Coordinates of C-alpha atoms and ligand atoms in Angstrom, one line a residue:
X1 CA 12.0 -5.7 -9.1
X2 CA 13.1 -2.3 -10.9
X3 CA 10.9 -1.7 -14.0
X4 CA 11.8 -0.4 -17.3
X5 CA 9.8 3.0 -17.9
X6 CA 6.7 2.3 -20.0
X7 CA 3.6 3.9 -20.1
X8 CA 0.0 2.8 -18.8
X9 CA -3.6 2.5 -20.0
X10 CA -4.6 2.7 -16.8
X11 CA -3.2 5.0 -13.9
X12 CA -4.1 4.8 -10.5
X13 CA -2.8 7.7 -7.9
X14 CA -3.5 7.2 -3.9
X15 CA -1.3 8.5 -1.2
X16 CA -0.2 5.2 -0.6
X17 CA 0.8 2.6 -2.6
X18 CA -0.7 -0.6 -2.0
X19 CA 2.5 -2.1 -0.5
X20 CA 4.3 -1.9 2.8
X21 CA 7.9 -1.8 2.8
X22 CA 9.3 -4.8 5.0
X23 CA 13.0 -4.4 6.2
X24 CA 14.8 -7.3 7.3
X25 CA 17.1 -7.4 10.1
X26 CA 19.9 -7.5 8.2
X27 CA 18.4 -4.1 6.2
X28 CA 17.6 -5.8 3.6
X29 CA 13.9 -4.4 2.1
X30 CA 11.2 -6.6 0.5
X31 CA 7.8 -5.5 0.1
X32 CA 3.8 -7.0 1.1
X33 CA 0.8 -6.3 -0.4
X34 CA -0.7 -4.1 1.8
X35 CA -4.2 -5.5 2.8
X36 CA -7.6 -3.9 2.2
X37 CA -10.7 -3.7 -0.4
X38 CA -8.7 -1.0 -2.4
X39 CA -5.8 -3.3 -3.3
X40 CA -8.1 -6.2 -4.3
X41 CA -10.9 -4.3 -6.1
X42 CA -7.9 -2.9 -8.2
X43 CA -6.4 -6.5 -8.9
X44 CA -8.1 -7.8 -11.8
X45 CA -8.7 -4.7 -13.5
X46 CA -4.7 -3.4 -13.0
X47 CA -3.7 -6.6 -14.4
X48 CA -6.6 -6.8 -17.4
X49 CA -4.7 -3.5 -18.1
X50 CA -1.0 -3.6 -17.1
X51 CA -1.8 -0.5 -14.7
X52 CA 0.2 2.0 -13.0
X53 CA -0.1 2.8 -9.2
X54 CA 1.4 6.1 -7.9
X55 CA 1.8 6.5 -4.7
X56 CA 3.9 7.2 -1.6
X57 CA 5.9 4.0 -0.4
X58 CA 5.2 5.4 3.8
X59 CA 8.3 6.4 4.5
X60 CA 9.8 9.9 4.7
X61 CA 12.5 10.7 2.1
X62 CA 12.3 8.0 0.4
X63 CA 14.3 7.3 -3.4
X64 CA 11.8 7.6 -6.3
X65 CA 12.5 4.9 -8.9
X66 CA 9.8 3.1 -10.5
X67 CA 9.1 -0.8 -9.7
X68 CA 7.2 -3.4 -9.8
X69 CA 4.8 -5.9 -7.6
X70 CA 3.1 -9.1 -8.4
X71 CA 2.8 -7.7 -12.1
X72 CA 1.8 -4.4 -10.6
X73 CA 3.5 -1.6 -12.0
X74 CA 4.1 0.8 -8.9
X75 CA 5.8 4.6 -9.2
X76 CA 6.6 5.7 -5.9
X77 CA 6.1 9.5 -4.9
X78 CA 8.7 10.7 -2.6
X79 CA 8.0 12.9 0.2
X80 CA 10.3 14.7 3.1
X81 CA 9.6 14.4 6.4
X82 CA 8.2 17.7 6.9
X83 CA 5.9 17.3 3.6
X84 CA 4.6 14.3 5.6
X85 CA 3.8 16.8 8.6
X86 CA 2.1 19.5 6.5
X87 CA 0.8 17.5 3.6
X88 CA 0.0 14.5 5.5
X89 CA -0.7 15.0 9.1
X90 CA -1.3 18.7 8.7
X91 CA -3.3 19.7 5.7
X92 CA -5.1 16.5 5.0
X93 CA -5.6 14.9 8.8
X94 CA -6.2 18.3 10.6
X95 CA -7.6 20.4 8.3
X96 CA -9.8 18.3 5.6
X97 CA -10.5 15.5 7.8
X98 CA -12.3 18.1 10.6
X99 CA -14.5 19.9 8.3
X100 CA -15.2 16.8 5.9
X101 CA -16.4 15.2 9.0
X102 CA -19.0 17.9 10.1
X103 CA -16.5 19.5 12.1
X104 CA -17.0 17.1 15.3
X105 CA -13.3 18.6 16.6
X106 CA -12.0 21.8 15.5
X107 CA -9.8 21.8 12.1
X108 CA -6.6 24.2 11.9
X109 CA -5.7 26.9 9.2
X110 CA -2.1 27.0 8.7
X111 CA -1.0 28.6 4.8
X112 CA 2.5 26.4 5.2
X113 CA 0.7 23.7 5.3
X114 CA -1.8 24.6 1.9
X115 CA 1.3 25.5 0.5
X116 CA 2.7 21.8 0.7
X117 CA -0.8 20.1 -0.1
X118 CA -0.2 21.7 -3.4
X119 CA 3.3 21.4 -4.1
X120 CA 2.7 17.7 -3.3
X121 CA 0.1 17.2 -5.4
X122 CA 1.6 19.1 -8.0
X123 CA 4.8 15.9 -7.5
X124 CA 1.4 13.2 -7.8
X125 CA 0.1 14.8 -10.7
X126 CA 3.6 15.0 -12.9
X127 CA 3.9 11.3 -11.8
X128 CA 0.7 11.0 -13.4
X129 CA 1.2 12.1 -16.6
X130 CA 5.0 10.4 -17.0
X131 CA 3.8 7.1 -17.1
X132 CA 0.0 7.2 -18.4
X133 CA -0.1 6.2 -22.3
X134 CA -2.3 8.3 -24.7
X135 CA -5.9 8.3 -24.0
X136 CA -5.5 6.9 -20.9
X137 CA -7.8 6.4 -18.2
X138 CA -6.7 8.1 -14.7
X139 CA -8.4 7.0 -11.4
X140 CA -7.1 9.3 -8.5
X141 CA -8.2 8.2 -4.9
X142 CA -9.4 10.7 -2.3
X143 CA -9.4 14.3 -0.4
X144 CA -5.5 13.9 0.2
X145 CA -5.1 14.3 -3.8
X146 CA -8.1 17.3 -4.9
X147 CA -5.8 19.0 -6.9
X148 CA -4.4 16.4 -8.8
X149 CA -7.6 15.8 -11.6
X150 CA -6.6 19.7 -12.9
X151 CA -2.4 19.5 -12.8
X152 CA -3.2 16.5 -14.8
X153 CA -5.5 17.9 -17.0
X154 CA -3.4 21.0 -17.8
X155 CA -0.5 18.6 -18.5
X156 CA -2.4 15.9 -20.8
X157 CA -5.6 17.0 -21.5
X158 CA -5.9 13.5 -24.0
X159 CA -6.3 11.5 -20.3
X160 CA -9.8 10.9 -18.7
X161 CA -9.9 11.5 -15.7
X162 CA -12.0 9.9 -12.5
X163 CA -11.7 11.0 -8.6
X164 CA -13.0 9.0 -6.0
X165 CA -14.0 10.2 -2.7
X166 CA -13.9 7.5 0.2
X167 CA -14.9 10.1 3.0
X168 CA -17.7 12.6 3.3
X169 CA -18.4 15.6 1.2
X170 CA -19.7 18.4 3.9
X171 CA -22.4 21.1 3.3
X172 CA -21.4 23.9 1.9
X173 CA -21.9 26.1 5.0
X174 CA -19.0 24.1 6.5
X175 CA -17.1 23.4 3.6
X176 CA -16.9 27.1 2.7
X177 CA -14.7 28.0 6.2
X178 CA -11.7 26.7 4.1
X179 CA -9.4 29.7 2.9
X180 CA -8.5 27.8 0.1
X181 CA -12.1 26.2 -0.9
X182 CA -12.3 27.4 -4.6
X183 CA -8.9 25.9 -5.3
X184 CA -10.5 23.2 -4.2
X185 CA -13.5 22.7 -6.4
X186 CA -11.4 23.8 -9.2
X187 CA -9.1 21.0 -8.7
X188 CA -11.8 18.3 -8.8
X189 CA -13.1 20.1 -11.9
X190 CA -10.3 18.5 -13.3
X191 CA -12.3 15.2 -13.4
X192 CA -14.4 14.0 -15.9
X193 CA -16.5 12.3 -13.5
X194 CA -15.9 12.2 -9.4
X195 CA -17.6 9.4 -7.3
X196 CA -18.6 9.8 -3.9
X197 CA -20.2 7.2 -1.0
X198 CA -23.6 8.8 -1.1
X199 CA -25.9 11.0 -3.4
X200 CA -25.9 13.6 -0.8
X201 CA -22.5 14.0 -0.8
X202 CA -22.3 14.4 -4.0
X203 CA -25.2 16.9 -4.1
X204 CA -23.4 18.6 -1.3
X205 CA -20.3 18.9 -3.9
X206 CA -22.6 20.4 -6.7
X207 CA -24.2 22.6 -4.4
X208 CA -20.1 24.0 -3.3
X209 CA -19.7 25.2 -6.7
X210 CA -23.2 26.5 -7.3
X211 CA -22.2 28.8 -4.8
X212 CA -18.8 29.4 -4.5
X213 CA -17.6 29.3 -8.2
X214 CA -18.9 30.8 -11.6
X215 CA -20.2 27.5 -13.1
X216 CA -23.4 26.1 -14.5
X217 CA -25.1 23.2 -13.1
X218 CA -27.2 20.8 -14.1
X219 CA -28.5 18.3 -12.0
X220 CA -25.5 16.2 -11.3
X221 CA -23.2 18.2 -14.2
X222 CA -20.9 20.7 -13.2
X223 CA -19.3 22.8 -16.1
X224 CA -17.1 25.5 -16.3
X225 CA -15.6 27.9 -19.0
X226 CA -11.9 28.5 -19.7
X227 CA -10.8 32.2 -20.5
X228 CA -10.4 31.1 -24.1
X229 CA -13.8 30.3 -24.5
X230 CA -13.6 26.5 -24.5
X231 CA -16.1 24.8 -21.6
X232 CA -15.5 20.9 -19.4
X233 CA -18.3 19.4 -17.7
X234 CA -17.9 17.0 -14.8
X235 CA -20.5 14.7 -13.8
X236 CA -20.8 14.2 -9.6
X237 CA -22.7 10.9 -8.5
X238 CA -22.5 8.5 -6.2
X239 CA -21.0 4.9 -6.5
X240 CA -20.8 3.3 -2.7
X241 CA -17.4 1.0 -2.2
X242 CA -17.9 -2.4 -1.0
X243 CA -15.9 -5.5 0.2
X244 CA -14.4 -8.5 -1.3
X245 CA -17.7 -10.7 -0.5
X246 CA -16.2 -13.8 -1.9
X247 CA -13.0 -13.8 -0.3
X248 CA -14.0 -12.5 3.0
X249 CA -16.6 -14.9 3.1
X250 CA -14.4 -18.0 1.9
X251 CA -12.1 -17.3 4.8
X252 CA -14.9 -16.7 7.6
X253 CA -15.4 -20.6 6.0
X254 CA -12.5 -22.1 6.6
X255 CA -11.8 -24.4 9.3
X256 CA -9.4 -22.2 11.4
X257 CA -11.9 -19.5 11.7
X258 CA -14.5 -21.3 13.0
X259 CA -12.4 -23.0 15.3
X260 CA -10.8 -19.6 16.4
X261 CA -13.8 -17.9 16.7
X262 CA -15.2 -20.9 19.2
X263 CA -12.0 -20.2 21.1
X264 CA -11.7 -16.6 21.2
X265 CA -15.4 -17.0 22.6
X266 CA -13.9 -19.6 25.2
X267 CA -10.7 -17.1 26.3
X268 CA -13.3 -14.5 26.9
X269 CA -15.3 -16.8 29.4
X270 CA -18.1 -18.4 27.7
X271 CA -20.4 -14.5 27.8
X272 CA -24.0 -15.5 26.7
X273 CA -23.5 -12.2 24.7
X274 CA -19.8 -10.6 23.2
X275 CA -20.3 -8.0 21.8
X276 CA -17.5 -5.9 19.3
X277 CA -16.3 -2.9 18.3
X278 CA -13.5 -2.5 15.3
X279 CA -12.5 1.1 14.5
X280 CA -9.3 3.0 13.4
X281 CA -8.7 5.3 16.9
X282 CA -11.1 8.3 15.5
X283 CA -13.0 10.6 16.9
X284 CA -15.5 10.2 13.9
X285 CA -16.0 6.7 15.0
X286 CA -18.3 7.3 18.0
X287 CA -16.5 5.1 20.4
X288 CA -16.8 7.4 23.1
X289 CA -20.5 7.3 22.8
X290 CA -20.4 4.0 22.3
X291 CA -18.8 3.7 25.8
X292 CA -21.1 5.9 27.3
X293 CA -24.1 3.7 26.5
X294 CA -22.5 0.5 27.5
X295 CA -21.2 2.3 30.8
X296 CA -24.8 3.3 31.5
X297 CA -26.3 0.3 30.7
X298 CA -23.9 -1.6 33.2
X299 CA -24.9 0.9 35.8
X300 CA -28.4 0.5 35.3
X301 CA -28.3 -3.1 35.6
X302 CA -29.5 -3.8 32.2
X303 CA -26.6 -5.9 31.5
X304 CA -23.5 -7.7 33.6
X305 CA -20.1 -9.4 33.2
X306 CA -19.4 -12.2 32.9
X307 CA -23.1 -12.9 30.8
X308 CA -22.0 -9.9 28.4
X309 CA -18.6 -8.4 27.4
X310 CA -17.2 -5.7 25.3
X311 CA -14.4 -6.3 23.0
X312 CA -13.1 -3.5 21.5
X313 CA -10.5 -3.7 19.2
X314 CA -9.1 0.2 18.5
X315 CA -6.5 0.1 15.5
X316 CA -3.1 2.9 16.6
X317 CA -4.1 5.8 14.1
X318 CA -2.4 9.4 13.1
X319 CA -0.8 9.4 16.6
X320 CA 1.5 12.4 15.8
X321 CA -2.4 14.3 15.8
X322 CA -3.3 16.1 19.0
X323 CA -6.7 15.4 18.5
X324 CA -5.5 11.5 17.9
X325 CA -3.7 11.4 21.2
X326 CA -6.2 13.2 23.1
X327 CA -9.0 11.2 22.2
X328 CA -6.9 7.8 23.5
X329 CA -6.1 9.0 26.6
X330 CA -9.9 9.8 26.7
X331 CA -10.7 6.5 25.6
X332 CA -8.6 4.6 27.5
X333 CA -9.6 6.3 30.8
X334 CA -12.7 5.4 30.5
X335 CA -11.8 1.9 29.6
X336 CA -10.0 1.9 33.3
X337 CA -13.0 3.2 35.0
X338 CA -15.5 0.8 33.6
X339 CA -13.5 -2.0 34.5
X340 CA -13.2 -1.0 37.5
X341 CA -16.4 -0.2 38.7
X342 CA -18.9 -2.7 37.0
X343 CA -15.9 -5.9 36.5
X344 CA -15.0 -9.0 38.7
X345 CA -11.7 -9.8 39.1
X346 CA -11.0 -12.0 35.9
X347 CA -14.3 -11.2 33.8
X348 CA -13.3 -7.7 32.0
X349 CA -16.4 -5.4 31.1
X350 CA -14.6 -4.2 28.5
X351 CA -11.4 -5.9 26.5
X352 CA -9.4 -2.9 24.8
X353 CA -6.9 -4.3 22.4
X354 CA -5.0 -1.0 21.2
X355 CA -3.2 -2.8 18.5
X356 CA -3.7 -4.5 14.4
X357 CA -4.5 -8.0 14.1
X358 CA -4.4 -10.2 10.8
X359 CA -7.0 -10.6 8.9
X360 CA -8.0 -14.1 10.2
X361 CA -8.4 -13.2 13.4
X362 CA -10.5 -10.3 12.5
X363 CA -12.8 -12.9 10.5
X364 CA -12.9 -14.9 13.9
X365 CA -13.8 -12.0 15.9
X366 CA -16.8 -10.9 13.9
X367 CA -17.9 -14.8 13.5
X368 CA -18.0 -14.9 17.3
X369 CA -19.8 -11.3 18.2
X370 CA -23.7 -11.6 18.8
X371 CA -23.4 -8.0 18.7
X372 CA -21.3 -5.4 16.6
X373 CA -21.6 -2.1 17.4
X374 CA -20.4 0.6 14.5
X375 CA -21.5 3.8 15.6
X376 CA -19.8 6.4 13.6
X377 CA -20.8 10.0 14.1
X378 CA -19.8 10.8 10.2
X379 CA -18.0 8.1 8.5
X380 CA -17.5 7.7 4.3
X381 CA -18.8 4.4 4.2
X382 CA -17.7 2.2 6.9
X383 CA -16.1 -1.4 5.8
X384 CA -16.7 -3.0 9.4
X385 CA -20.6 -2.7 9.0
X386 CA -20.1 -4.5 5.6
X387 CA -17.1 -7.4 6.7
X388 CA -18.9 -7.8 9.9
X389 CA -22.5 -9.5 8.1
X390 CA -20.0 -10.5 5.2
X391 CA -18.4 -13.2 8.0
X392 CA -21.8 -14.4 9.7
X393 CA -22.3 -17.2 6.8
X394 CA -24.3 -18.6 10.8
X395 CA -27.3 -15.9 10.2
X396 CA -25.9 -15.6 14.0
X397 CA -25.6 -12.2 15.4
X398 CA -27.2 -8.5 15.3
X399 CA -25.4 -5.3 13.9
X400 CA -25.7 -2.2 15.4
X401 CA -25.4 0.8 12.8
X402 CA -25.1 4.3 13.1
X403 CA -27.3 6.4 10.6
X404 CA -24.3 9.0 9.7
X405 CA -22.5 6.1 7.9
X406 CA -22.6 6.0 4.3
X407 CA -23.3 1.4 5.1
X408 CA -26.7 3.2 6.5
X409 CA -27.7 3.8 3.0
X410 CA -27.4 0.3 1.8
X411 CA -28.3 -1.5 5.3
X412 CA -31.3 0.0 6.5
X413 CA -32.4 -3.1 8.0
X414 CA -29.5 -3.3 10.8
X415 CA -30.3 -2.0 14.1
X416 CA -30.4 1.6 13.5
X417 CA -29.2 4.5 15.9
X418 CA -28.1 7.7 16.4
X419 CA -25.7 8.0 18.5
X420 CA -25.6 11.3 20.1
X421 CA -28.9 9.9 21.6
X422 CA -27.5 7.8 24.5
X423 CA -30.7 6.8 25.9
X424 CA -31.7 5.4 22.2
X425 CA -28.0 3.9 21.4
X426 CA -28.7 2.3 25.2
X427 CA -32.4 0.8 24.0
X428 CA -31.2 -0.2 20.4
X429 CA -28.1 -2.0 22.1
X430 CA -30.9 -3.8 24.3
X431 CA -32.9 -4.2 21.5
X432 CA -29.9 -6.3 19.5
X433 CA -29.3 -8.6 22.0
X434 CA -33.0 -9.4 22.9
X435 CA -34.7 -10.0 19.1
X436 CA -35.6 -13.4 18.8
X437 CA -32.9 -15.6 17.0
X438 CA -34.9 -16.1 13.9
X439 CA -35.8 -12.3 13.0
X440 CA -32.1 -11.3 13.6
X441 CA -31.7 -14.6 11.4
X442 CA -34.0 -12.9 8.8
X443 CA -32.7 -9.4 9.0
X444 CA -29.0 -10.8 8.6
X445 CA -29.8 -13.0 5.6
X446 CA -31.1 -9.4 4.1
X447 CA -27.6 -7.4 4.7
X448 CA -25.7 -10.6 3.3
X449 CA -27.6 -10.5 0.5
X450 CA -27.0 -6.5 0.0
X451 CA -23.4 -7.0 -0.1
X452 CA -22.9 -10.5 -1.9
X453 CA -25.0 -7.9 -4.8
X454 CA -23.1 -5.0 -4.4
X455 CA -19.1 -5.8 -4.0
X456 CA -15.9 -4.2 -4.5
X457 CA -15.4 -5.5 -8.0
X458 CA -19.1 -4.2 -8.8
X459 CA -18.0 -0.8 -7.4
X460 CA -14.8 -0.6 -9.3
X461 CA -16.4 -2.0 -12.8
X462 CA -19.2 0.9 -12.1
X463 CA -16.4 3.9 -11.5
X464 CA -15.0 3.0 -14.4
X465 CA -17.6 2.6 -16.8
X466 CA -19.7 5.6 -15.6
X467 CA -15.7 7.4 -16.2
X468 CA -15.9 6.1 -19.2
X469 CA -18.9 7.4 -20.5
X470 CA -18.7 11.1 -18.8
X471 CA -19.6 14.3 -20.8
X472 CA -16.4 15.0 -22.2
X473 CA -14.8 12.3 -24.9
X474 CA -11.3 13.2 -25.7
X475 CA -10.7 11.6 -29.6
X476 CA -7.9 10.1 -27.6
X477 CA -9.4 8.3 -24.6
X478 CA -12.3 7.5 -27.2
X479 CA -10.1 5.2 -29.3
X480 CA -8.6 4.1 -26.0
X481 CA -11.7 2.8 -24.5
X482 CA -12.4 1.1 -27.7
X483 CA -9.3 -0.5 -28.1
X484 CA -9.8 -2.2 -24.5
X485 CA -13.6 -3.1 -25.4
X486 CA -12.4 -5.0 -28.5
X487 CA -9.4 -6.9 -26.4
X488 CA -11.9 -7.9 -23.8
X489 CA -14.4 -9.2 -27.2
X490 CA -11.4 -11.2 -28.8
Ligands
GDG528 C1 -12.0 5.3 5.0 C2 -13.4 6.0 5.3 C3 -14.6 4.2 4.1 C4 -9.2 -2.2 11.2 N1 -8.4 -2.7 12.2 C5 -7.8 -3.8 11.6 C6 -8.2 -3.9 10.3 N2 -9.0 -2.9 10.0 C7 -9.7 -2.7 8.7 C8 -11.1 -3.0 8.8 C9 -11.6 -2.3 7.5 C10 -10.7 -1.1 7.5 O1 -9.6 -1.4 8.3 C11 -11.3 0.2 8.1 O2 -12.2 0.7 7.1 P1 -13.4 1.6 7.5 O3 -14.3 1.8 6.3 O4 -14.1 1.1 8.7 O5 -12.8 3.0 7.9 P2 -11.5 4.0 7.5 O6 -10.2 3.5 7.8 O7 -11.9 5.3 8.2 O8 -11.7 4.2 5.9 C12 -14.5 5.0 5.4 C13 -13.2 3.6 3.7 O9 -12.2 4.6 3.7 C14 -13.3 3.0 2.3 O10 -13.8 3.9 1.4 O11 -15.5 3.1 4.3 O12 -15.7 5.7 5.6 O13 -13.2 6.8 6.5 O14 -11.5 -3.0 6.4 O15 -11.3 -4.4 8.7 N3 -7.8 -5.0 9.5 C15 -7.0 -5.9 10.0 N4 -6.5 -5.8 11.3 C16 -6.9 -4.8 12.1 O16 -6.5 -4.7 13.3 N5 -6.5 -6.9 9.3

């Protein structure tokens, strides 16, 4: 449905919007809600607040007109197809994504493609300020969108202004290889307050403009002088994002899940132990390593088809990325070779499913795994860690969790590893699947209760209030917030 313009209390901007565009054979085009914790944690609160979501719609060249979405108020961003090569696939996949992620495969310099990331952002930013309403509070998602909090700012320095970042923030020492780093940190400085998955990262962020900008700090502050003389702080900290607990675990419930989850264990040949994996195709996930140890541990005996399998499910990701494509030709080699060295005819070793599933299924997956295996080398957060104990309502199973994840901060009492140490992946993988049933009973009544604490509403209601209360107060966004505190009262 086309909406009239109006303007918002509440803006968010992500590179995507949280639709996918579905075009019917006859051309016709409808739209889905796109799933995932983002779209959900934002639900209430966009429609508490009749908010604004701008973002790009996923297709090249698309028409920019604003709409809306079960009471969603959605602005798309337009972008060309070769702004979706250098902004997209270039600058923010090949360039960020490397160093962000400690630089596990080489990232590339190219100034055409800076010279997009900016003009696109400059596109999100004046988005931004068409549609937010005076005093406005603006939440901008992630390292595709740095320079956003600052082309705002300049625009409509009445908003306040929060940035939230779902991946890594590397060390300095690697951050500082990019040509374009103090644009960067300027652009963040933007924000009144920027969240990140774990303190260090956000330490790691303080640290960056300690030394590579003219700024004070102050333990988590950042602030920074204009040329006229005026000064804006920015507080850094971190506020971990979490799952839809309730509704995850509703569905791992129901009826059909059980019952799938009891069959899916059945198609797969009755294995005493199934073990999972469930990762975007990314080389920050660790699934070679992952297949290193199981290979080894097949070869040594330690373990056998059919009495344990591997299903590993490996979502198609940035596949126009040459470090994307090389990594599932690696991947899928070794797939073939452990099949078909250690596997019987009819009893796979290893079950590769290079393809999305719904959400159901992925409920009955985890609800059937004795053993999940997430063993990221860097990764923000990781939701997979957190869905996976969110679905075992049983106390059944064991998960496996790499200590580069940001879950590793909140789910210590997993089975931890470090998975550029094969031998110790191999012994904490052995480990998993021989604990008695009632401590891996114990230790997963302990993550449960981590999450069912810590959701993605709680995450969303603490962004928002620690924005609220940042250093700076524009007059503006103070009334604002006020107005909204005494609508919630009434
Ligand atoms: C970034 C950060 C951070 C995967 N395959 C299917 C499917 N999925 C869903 C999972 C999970 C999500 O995708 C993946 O989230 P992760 O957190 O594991 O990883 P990234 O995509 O890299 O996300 C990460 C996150 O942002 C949030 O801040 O945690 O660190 O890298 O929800 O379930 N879902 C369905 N079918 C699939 O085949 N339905």
């Amino acid at each position: 449905m086309t909406a009239t313009k109006r303007r918002h209390d509440l803006v968010i901007a992500a590179n995507r919007l949280p639709v996918d565009r579905i075009t019917a054979p006859d051309g016709s085009v409808s739209w889905g809600r796109s799933p995932g914790g983002l779209v959900t944690a934002m639900d209430s609160v966009m429609r508490e607040r009749g908010g604004a979501w701008v973002g790009w719609d996923g297709e090249a060249g698309s028409a920019t007109r604003l709409f809306t979405h079960e009471s969603m108020y959605l602005r798309p961003v337009a972008l060309s197809a070769a702004e979706v090569e250098e902004y997209y696939e270039g600058f923010s996949n090949d360039t960020l994504w490397p160093i962000y992620h400690d630089v596990i495969v080489q990232p590339s310099f190219h100034r055409d493609w800076w010279r997009t990331y900016v003009s696109v952002n400059q596109r999100f930013a004046d988005a931004v300020a068409e549609v937010a309403a005076e005093g406005a509070t603006v939440w901008v998602q992630d390292y595709q969108l740095q320079l956003v909090p600052r082309m705002v700012r300049e625009q409509r320095p009445d908003l306040r202004i929060g940035w939230f970042n779902h991946i890594p923030f590397p060390a300095v020492e690697l951050f500082a290889q990019i040509p374009w780093r103090r644009a960067i940190l300027e652009g963040l400085l933007g924000a009144d307050f920027l969240g990140f998955q774990r303190q260090a990262d956000a330490q790691n962020f303080v640290r960056a403009c300690r030394r590579l900008l003219q700024v004070t700090t102050r333990k988590d502050t950042v602030t920074m002088l204009g040329r006229d003389g005026s000064s804006h702080t920015t507080r850094a900290s971190a506020i971990p994002i979490s799952i839809d607990y309730r509704g995850l675990e509703t569905l791992a419930k129901s009826p059909a899940v059980v019952d799938r989850a009891a069959e899916l264990r059945h198609q797969l040949g009755d294995p005493r132990i199934l073990m999972l994996g469930v990762d975007r195709l990314d080389y920050t996930k660790g699934i070679r390593h992952r297949l290193k140890a199981y290979e080894e541990l097949l070869q040594d005996k330690a373990i056998q088809p059919p009495d344990v399998t591997l299903v590993q499910v490996a979502t198609p990701s940035r596949e126009r990325v040459d470090a994307y494509r090389e990594l599932r030709q690696q991947v899928e080699t070794t797939v073939g070779r452990i099949n078909g060295e250690y596997a019987p005819i009819g009893s796979p070793a290893v079950h590769y499913q290079h393809h999305s599933y719904p959400q159901e299924e992925m409920a009955a997956l985890y609800l059937a795994a004795d053993v999940m295996l997430v063993t990221p080398l860097r990764d923000g957060m990781n939701l997979v860690a957190k869905e996976y104990v969110t679905c075992r309502h049983d106390l059944g199973g064991a998960l496996v969790l790499s200590e580069f994840t940001g879950a590793y901060h909140e789910l210590h009492q997993a089975f931890v590893c470090n998975p550029h140490d094969i031998e110790g992946l191999k012994q904490t993988i052995l480990k998993a699947i021989n604990t008695p049933a009632h401590d891996k009973a114990r230790i997963m009544k302990a993550l449960r209760r981590r999450v069912a604490d810590h959701d993605v509403d709680r995450w969303a209601t603490r962004f928002l209030d620690a924005l609220a209360v940042a250093p700076n107060r524009p007059e503006a966004s103070i009334r604002a917030h006020q107005r909204h505190t005494m609508a919630r009262r009434a």
